[in-house]
Coordinates of C-alpha atoms in Angstrom, one line a residue:
M1 CA 15.8 48.3 -39.4
P2 CA 16.6 51.6 -41.8
N3 CA 15.1 51.3 -45.7
I4 CA 18.5 52.1 -47.7
R5 CA 18.2 52.5 -50.9
P6 CA 20.5 53.6 -54.1
V7 CA 19.5 56.7 -56.3
S8 CA 19.2 54.5 -58.6
D9 CA 15.9 53.6 -57.3
L10 CA 14.7 56.6 -56.6
R11 CA 14.1 56.7 -60.7
N12 CA 13.0 53.4 -61.2
N13 CA 11.1 52.5 -58.9
F14 CA 9.9 55.4 -57.3
N15 CA 6.1 54.0 -56.9
Q16 CA 7.9 51.5 -54.2
I17 CA 9.7 53.5 -52.3
A18 CA 6.7 55.8 -51.9
E19 CA 4.8 53.3 -50.8
I20 CA 7.9 52.2 -48.4
C21 CA 6.6 55.3 -47.0
H22 CA 3.6 56.0 -46.9
Q23 CA 2.6 52.2 -45.7
E24 CA 5.5 52.0 -42.5
N25 CA 5.4 55.6 -42.2
E26 CA 9.1 55.4 -41.8
P27 CA 11.4 57.4 -43.7
V28 CA 13.7 55.9 -47.0
F29 CA 17.8 57.5 -47.0
I30 CA 18.9 57.4 -50.5
T31 CA 23.0 56.8 -51.3
K32 CA 24.8 57.8 -54.0
N33 CA 28.0 56.3 -54.7
G34 CA 27.8 54.0 -51.3
Q35 CA 27.5 58.0 -49.4
G36 CA 24.6 58.8 -47.6
Y37 CA 22.8 61.8 -50.1
L38 CA 18.8 61.6 -49.0
V39 CA 15.6 61.3 -47.3
V40 CA 12.2 60.1 -49.0
M41 CA 9.8 60.5 -46.4
S42 CA 6.1 61.1 -46.2
I43 CA 4.6 64.4 -46.2
A44 CA 2.5 62.5 -42.7
L45 CA 5.8 61.7 -41.1
Y46 CA 7.4 65.4 -41.9
E47 CA 4.6 66.9 -40.2
K48 CA 4.9 64.8 -37.5
Q49 CA 8.6 65.4 -36.9
Q50 CA 7.8 69.1 -37.2
A51 CA 5.2 69.1 -34.6
L52 CA 8.0 66.9 -32.4
L53 CA 10.5 69.1 -32.3
D54 CA 8.2 72.9 -31.8
L55 CA 6.6 70.9 -28.8
Y56 CA 10.6 70.1 -27.8
Q57 CA 11.5 73.4 -28.0
K58 CA 8.4 74.8 -26.1
L59 CA 9.7 72.6 -23.4
S60 CA 13.1 73.5 -23.7
I61 CA 11.5 77.1 -23.2
A62 CA 9.3 76.0 -20.3
E63 CA 12.0 74.8 -18.2
A64 CA 14.3 77.9 -18.5
E65 CA 11.0 79.2 -17.1
S66 CA 10.9 77.7 -13.9
S67 CA 14.3 77.5 -14.4
S68 CA 14.0 81.6 -13.3
S69 CA 13.9 83.6 -10.2
T70 CA 10.3 84.7 -11.9
P71 CA 7.4 84.4 -8.8
R72 CA 5.0 82.3 -9.3
I73 CA 1.6 81.2 -7.2
T74 CA 0.5 78.7 -7.0
H75 CA -3.1 77.0 -9.4
K76 CA -5.1 78.2 -6.3
E77 CA -4.0 82.0 -6.2
L78 CA -4.7 81.9 -9.7
M79 CA -8.0 80.2 -10.1
S80 CA -8.5 83.1 -7.3
K81 CA -7.4 86.2 -9.0
M82 CA -9.3 84.9 -12.2
R83 CA -12.5 83.8 -10.3
F84 CA -12.3 87.8 -9.0
L85 CA -11.5 89.8 -12.3
A86 CA -14.2 87.6 -13.8
N87 CA -16.8 88.8 -10.7
E88 CA -15.5 92.3 -11.7
K89 CA -16.6 92.4 -14.4
E90 CA -19.5 90.9 -14.1
I91 CA -21.3 94.3 -12.8

């Protein structure tokens, strides 16, 4: 359940809000005049969400590439080519 607080709590009860953000690992929604105004969260939660967004973006790009008509090779073919290249460099 989202934690919703008035903007006055941000000033008057900052430590409590910070504690909620860190202990519950959830954002706290701040309202002003009954309307959404801010979202306060820990840096750890922010970084986790940014990492998820980055992952989703990379997955979207990979999905688009897999749907394209780009020629593909099997894992076995790739490993064979890699071994060939590695052996060629050893000589």
